PDB file of C-alpha atoms and ligand atoms in Angstrom:
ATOM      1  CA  UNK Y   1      -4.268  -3.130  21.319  1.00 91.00           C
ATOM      2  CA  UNK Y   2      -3.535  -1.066  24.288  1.00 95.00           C
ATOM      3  CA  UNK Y   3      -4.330   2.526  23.753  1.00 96.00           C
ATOM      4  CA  UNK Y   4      -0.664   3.226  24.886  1.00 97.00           C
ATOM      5  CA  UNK Y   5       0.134   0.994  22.288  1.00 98.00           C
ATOM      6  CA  UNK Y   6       3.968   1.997  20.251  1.00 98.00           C
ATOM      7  CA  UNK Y   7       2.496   1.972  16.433  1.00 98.00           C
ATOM      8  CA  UNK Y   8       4.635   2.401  13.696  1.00 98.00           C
ATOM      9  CA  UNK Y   9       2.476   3.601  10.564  1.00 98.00           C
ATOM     10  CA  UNK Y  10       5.520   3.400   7.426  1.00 98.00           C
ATOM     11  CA  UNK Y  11       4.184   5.848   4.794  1.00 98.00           C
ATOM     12  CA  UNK Y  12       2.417   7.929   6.913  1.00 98.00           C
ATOM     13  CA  UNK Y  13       1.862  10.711   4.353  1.00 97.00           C
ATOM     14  CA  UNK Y  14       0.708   8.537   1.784  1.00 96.00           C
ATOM     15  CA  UNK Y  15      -3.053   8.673   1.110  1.00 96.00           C
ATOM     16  CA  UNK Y  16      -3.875   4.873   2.667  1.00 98.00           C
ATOM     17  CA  UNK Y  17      -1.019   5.850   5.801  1.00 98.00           C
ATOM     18  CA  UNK Y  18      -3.192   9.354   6.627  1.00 98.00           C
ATOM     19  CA  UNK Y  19      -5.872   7.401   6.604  1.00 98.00           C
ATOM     20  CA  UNK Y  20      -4.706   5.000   8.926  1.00 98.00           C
ATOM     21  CA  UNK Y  21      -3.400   7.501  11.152  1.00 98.00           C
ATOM     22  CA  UNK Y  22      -7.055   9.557  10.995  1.00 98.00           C
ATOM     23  CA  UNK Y  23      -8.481   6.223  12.282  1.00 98.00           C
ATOM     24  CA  UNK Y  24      -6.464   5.387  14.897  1.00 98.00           C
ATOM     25  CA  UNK Y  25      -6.507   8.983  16.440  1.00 98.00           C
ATOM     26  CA  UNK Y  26     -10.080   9.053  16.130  1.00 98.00           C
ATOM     27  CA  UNK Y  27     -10.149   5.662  18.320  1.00 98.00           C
ATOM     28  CA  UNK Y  28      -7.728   7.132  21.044  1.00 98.00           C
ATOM     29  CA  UNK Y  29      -3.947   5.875  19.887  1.00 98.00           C
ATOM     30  CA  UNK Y  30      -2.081   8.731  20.275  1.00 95.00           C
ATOM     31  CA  UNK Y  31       1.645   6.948  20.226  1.00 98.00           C
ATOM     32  CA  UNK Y  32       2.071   6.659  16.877  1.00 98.00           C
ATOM     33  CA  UNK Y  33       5.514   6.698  15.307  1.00 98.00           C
ATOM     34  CA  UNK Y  34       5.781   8.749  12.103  1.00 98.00           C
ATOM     35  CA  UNK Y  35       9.223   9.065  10.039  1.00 96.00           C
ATOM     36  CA  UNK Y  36       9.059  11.222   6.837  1.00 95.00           C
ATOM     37  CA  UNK Y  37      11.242   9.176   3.907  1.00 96.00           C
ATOM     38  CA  UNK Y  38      13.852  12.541   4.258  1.00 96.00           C
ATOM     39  CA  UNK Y  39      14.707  10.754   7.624  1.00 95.00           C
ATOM     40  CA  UNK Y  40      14.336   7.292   6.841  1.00 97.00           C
ATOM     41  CA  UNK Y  41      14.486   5.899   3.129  1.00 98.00           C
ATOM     42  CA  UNK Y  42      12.967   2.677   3.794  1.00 98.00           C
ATOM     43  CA  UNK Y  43      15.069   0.782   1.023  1.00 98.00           C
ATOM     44  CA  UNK Y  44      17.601   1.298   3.290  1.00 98.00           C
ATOM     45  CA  UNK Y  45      18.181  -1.776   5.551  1.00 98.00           C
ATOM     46  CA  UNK Y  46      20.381  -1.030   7.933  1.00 98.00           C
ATOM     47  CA  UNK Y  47      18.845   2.371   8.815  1.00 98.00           C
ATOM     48  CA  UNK Y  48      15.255   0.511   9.073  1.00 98.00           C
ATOM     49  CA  UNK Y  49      17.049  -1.800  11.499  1.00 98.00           C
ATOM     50  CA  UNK Y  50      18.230   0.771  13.504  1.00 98.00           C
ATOM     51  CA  UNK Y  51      14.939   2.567  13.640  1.00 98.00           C
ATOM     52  CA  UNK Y  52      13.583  -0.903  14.628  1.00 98.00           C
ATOM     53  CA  UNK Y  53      16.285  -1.706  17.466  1.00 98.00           C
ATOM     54  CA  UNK Y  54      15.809   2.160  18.983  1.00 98.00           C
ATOM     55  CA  UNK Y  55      11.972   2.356  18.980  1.00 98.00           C
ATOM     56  CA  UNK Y  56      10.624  -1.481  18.677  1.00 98.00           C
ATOM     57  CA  UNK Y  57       7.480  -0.610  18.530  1.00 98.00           C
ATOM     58  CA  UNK Y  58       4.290  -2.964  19.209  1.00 98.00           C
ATOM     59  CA  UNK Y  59       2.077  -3.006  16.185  1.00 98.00           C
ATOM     60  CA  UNK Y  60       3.225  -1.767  12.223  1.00 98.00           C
ATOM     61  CA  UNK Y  61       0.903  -1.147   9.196  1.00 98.00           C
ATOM     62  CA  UNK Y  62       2.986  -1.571   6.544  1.00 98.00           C
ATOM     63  CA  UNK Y  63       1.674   1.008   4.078  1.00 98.00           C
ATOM     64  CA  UNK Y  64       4.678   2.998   2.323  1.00 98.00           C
ATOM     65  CA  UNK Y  65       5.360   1.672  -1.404  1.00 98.00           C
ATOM     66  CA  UNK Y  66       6.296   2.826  -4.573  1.00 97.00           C
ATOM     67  CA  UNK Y  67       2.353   3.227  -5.934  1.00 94.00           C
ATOM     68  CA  UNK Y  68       1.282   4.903  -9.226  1.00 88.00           C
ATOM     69  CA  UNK Y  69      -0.971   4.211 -12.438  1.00 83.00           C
ATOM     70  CA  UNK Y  70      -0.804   2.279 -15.470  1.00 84.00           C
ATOM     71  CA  UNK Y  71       1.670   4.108 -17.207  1.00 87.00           C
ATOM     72  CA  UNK Y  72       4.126   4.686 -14.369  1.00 90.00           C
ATOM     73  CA  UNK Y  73       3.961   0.711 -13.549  1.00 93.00           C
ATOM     74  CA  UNK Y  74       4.761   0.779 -16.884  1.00 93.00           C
ATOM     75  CA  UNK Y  75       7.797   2.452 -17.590  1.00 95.00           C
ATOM     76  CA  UNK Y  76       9.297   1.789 -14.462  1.00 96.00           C
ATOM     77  CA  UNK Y  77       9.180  -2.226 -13.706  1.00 97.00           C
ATOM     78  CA  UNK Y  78      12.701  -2.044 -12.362  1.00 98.00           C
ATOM     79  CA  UNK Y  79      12.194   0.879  -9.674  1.00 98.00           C
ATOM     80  CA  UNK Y  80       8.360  -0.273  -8.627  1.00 98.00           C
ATOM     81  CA  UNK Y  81       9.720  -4.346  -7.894  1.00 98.00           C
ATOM     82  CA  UNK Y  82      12.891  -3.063  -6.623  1.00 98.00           C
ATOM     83  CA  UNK Y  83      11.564  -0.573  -4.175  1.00 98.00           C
ATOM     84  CA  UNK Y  84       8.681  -2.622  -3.115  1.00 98.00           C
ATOM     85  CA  UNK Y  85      10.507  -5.512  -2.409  1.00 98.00           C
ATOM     86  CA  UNK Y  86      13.348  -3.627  -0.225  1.00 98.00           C
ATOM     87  CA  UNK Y  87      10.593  -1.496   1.316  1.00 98.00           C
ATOM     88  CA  UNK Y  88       8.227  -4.644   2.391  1.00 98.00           C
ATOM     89  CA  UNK Y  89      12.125  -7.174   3.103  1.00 98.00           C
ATOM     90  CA  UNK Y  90      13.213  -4.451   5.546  1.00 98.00           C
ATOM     91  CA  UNK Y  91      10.252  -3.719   7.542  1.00 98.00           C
ATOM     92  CA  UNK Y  92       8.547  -7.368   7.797  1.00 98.00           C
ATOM     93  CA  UNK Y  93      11.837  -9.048   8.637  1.00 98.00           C
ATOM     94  CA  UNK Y  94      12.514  -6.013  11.139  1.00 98.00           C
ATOM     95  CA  UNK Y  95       9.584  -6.456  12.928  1.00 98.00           C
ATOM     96  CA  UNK Y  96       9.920 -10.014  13.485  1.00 98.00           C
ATOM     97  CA  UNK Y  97      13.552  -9.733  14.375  1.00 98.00           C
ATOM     98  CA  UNK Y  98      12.543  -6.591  17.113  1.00 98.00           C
ATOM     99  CA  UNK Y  99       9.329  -9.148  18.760  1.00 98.00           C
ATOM    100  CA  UNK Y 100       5.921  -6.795  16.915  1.00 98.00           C
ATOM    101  CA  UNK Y 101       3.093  -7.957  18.157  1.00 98.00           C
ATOM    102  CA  UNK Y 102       1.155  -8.097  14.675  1.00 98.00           C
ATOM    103  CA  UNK Y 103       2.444  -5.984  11.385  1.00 98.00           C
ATOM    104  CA  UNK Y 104      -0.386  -5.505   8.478  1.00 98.00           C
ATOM    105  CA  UNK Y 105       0.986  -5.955   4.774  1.00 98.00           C
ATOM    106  CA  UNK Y 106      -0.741  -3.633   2.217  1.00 98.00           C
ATOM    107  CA  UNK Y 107      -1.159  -5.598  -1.194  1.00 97.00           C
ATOM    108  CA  UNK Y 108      -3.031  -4.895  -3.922  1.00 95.00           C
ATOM    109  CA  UNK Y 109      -6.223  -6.702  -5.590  1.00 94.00           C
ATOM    110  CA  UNK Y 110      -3.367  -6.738  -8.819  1.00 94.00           C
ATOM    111  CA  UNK Y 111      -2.010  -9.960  -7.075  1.00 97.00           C
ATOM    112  CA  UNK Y 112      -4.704 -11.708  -8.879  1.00 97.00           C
ATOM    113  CA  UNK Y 113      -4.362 -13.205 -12.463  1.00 97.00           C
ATOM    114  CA  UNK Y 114      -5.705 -11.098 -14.930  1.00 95.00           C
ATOM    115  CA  UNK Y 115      -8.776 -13.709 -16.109  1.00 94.00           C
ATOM    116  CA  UNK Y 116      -9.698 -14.682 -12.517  1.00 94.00           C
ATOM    117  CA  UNK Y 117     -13.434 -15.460 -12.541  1.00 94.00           C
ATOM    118  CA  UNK Y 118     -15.353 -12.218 -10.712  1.00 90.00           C
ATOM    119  CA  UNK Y 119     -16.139 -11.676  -7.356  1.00 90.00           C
ATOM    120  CA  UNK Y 120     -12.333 -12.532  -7.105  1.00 93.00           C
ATOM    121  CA  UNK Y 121     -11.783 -14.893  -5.014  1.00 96.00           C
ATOM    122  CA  UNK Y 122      -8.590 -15.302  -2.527  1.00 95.00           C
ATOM    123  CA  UNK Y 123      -7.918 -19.069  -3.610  1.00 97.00           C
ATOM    124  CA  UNK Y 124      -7.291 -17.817  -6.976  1.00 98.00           C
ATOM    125  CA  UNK Y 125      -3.629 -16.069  -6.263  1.00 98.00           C
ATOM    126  CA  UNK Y 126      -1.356 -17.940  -8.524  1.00 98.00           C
ATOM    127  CA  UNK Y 127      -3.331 -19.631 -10.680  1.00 98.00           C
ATOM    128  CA  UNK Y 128      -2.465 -17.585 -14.135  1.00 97.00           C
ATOM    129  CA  UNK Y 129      -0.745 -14.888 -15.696  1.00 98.00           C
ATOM    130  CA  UNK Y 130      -1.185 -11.197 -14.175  1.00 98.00           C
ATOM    131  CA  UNK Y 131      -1.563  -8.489 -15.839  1.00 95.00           C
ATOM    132  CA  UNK Y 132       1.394  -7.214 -17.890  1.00 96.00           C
ATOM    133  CA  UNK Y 133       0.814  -3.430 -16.925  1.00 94.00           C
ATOM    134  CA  UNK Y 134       1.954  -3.811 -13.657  1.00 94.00           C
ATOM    135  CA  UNK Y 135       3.428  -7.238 -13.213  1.00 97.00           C
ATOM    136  CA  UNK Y 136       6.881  -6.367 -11.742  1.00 98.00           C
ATOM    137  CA  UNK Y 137       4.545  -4.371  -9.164  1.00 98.00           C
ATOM    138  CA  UNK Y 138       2.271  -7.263  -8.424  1.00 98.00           C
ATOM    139  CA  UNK Y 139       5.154  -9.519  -8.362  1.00 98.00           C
ATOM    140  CA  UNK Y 140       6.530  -7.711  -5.470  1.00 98.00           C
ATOM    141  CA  UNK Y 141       3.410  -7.529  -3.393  1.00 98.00           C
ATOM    142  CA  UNK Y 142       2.865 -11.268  -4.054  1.00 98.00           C
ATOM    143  CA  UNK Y 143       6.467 -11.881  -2.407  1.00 98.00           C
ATOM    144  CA  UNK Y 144       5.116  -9.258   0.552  1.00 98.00           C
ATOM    145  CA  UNK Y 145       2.246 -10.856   1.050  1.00 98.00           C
ATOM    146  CA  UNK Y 146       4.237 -14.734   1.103  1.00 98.00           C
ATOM    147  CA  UNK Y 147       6.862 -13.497   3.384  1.00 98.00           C
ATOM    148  CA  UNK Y 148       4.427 -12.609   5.937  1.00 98.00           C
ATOM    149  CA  UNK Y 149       2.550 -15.779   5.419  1.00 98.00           C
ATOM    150  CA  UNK Y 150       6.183 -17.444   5.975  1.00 98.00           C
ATOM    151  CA  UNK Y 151       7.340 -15.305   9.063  1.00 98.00           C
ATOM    152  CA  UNK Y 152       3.397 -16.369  10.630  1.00 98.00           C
ATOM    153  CA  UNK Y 153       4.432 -19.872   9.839  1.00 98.00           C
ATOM    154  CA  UNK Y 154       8.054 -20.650  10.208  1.00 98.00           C
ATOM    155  CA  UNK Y 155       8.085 -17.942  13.802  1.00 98.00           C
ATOM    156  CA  UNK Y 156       5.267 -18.155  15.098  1.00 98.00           C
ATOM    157  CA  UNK Y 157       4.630 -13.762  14.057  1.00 98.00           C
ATOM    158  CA  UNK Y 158       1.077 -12.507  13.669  1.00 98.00           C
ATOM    159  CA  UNK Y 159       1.860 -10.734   9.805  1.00 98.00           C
ATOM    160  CA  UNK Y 160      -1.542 -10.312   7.805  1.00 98.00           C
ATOM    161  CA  UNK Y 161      -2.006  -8.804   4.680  1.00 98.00           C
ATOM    162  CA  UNK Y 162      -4.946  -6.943   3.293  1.00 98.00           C
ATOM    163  CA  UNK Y 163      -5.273  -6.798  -0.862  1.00 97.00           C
ATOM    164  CA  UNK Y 164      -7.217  -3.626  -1.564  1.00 96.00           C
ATOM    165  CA  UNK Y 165      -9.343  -2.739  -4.474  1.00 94.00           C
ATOM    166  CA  UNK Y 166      -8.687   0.793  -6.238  1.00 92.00           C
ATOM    167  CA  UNK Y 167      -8.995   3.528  -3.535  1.00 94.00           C
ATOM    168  CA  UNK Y 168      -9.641   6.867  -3.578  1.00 95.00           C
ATOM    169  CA  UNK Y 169      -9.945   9.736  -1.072  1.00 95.00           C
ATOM    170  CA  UNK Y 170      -7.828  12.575   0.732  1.00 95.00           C
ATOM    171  CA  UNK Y 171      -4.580  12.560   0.136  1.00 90.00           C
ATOM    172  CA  UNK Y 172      -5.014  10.726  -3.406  1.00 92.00           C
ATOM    173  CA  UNK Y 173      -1.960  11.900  -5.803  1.00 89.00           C
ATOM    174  CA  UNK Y 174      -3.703  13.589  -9.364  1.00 91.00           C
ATOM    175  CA  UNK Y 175      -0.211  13.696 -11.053  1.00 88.00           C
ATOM    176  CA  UNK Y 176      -0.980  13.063 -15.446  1.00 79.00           C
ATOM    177  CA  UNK Y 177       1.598  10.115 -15.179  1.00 77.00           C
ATOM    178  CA  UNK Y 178       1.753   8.329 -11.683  1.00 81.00           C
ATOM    179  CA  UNK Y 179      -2.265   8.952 -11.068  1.00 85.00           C
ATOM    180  CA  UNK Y 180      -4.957   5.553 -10.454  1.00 85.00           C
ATOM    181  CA  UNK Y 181      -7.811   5.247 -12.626  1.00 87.00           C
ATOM    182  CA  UNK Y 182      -9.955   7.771 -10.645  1.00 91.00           C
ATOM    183  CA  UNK Y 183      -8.798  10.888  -9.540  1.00 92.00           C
ATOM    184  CA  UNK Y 184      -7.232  10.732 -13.296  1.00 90.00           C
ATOM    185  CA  UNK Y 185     -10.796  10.858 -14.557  1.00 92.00           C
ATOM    186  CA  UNK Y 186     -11.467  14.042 -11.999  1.00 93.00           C
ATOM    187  CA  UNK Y 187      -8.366  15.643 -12.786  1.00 94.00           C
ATOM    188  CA  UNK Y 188      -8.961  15.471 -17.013  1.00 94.00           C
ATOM    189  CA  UNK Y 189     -13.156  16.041 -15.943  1.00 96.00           C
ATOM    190  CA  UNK Y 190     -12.240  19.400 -13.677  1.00 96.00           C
ATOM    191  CA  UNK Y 191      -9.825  20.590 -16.322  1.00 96.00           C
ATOM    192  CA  UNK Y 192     -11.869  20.207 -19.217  1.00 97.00           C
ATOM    193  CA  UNK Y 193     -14.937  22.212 -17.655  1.00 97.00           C
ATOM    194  CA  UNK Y 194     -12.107  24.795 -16.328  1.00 97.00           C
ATOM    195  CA  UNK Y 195     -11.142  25.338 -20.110  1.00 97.00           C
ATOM    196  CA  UNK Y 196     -14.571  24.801 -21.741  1.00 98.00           C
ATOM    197  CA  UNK Y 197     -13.307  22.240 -23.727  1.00 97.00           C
ATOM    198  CA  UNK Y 198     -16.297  19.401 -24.794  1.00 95.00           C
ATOM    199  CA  UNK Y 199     -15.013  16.894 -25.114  1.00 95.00           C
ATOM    200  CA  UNK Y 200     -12.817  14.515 -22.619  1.00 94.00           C
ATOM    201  CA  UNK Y 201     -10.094  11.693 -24.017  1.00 91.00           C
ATOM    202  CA  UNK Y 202     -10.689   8.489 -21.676  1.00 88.00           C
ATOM    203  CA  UNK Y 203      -8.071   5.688 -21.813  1.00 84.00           C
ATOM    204  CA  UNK Y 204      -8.942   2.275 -23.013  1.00 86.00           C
ATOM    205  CA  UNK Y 205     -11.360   0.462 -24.593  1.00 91.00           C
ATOM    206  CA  UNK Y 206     -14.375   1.563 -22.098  1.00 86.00           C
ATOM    207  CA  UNK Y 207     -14.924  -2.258 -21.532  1.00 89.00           C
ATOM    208  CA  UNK Y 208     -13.163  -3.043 -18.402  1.00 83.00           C
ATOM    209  CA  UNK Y 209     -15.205  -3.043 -15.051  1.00 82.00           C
ATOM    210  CA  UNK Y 210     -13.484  -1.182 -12.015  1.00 86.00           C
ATOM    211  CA  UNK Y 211     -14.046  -1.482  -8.252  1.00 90.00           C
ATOM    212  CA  UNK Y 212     -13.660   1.767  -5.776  1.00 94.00           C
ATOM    213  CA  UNK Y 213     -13.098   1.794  -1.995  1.00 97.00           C
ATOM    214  CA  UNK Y 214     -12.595   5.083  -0.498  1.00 97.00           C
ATOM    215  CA  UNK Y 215      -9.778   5.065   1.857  1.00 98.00           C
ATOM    216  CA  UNK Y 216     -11.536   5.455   5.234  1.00 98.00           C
ATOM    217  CA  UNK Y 217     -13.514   2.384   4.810  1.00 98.00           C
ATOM    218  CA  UNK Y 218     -10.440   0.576   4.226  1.00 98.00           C
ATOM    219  CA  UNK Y 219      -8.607   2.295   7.319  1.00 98.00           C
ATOM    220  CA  UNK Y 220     -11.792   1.078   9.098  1.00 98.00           C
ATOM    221  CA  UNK Y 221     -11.021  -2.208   7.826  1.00 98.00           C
ATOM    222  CA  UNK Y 222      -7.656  -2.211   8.839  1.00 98.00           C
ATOM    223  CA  UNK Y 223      -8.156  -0.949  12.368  1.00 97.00           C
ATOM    224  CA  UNK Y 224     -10.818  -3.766  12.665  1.00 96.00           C
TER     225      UNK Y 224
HETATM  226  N1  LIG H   1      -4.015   3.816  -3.866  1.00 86.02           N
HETATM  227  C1  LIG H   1      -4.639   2.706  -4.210  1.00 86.02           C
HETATM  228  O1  LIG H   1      -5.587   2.720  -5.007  1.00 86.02           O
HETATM  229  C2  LIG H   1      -4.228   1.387  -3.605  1.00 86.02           C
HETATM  230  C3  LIG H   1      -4.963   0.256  -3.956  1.00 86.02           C
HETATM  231  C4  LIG H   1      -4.604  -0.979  -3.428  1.00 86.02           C
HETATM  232  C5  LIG H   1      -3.531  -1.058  -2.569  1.00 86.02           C
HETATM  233  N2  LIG H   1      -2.827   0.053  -2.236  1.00 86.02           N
HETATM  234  C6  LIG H   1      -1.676  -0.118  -1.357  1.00 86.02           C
HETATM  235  O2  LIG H   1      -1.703   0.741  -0.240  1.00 86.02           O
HETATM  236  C7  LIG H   1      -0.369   1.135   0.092  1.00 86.02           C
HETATM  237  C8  LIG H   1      -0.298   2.649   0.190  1.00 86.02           C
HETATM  238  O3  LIG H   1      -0.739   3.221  -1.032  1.00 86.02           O
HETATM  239  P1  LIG H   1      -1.073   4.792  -1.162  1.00 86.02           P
HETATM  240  O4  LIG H   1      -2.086   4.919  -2.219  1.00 86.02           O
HETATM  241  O5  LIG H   1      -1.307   5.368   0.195  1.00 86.02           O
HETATM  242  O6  LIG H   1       0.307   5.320  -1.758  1.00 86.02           O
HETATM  243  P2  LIG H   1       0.952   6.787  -1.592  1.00 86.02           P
HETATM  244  O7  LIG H   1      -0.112   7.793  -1.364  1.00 86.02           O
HETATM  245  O8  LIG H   1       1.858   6.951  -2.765  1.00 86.02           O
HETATM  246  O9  LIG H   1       1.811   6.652  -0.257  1.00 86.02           O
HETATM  247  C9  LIG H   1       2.968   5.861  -0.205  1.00 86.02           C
HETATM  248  C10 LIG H   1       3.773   6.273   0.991  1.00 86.02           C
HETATM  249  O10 LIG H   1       4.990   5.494   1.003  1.00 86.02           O
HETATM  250  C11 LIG H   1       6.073   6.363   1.276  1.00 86.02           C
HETATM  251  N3  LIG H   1       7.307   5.854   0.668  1.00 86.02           N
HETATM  252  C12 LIG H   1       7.492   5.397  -0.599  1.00 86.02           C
HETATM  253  N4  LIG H   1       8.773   5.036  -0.779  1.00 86.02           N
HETATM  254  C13 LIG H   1       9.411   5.269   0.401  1.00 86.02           C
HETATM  255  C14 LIG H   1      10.736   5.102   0.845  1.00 86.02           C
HETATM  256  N5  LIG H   1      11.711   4.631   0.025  1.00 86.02           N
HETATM  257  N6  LIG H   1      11.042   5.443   2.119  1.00 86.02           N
HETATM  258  C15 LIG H   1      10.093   5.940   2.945  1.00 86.02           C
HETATM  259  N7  LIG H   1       8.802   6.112   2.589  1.00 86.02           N
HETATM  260  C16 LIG H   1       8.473   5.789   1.323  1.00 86.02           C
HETATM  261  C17 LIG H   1       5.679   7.693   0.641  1.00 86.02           C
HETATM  262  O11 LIG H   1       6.445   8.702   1.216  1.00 86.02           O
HETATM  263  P3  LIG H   1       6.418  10.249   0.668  1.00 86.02           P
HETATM  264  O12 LIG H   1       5.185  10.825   1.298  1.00 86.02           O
HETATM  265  O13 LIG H   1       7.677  10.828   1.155  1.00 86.02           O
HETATM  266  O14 LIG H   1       6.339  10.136  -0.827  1.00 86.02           O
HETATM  267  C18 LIG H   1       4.208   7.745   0.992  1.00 86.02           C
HETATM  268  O15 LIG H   1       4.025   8.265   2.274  1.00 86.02           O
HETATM  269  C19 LIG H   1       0.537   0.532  -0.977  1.00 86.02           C
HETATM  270  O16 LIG H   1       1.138  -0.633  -0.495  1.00 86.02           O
HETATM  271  C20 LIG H   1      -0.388   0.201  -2.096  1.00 86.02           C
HETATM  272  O17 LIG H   1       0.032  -0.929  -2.825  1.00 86.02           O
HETATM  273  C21 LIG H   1      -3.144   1.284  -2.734  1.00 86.02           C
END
């Protein structure tokens, strides 16, 4: 990449798109194009296509979603696979119709089925039932990560995809309801100290094993 290079980071304000954008200042990219969702709703296709047709820019990381926790995923399957999949349809098949030079797909490590044998392995995608929690989510992120696989193959694009354990970091979101598994635990930690309360209410059995990236590793491994 050129450090003149036209960049198009979608979700810029999110905590994985500040990260990105952190990164790539820090290594001298300075034309970076950032729309806030009050001027572009990315579910919208025809105003994606006309961002795409005005600014065709170069390289895309592909990091606005709808994103929250268990119980978001939860009680909204409709609005997290419908979002997704407009979000992710718009923006990969804009890129390839405007000529970007590469786009990078953020997935999630929730692609995989629920019982896949740990370390996770990548050959493993599709090989049994996710988990129910946040299937509709997963589902979409699947068809994200397949549609750049078939744009790579069928056109001859350079669309990767990178499937991310849990993150945290700046810019994480602490809300009760749409929170991830850690800043959840900080948030009911920090309260419970600020109220004296002693004891803390975790979710869950206490069984399952987690895995935690902060975010500016993963922007490193994204800029790599
Ligand atoms: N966080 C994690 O633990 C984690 C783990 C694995 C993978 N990932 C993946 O990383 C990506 C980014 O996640 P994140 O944690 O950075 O999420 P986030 O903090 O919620 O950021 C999402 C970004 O997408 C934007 N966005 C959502 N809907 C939009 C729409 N209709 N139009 C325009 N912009 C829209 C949001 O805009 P606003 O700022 O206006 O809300 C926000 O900037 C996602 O694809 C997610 O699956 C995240």
């Amino acid at each position: 990449m050129r450090k003149d290079a036209k960049i198009y980071i979608a979700g810029h304000r999110g905590m994985v798109g500040s990260a990105l954008v952190r990164k790539l200042k820090a290594e001298g990219f300075n034309n970076l194009l950032l729309e806030t969702r009050q001027k572009m709703d990315l579910t919208q296709q025809q105003v994606v296509a006309d961002f795409f047709q005005r600014e065709r820019p170069d390289y895309v990381f592909l990091a606005a979603a709808r994103v929250g926790g268990i119980v978001a995923n939860q009680n909204h399957p409709a609005g997290f696979m419908y979002e997704n999949l407009m979000i992710q349809n718009n923006i990969i098949h804009q890129s390839y119709v405007s000529g970007v030079k590469k786009l990078l797909f953020l997935g999630s490590s929730c692609i995989y089925p629920k019982h896949a044998p740990q370390p996770i392995k990548e050959e493993y995608l599709l090989t049994g039932a996710l988990e129910p929690t946040n299937e509709a989510y997963a589902l979409a992120k699947i068809a994200g990560l397949k549609l750049c696989e078939a744009y790579t193959k069928e056109n001859g694009c350079n669309f990767i995809s990178v499937m991310p354990t849990n993150l945290y970091g700046p810019g994480d979101n602490y809300d009760p309801e749409n929170s991830h598994v850690l800043p959840a635990l900080l948030r009911k930690f920090h309260e419970a100290k600020q109220n004296g309360n002693t004891k803390v209410t975790i979710w869950g059995s206490g069984e399952p094993k987690r895995e935690f990236l902060h975010v500016d590793d993963l922007a490193e491994a994204c800029f790599f």
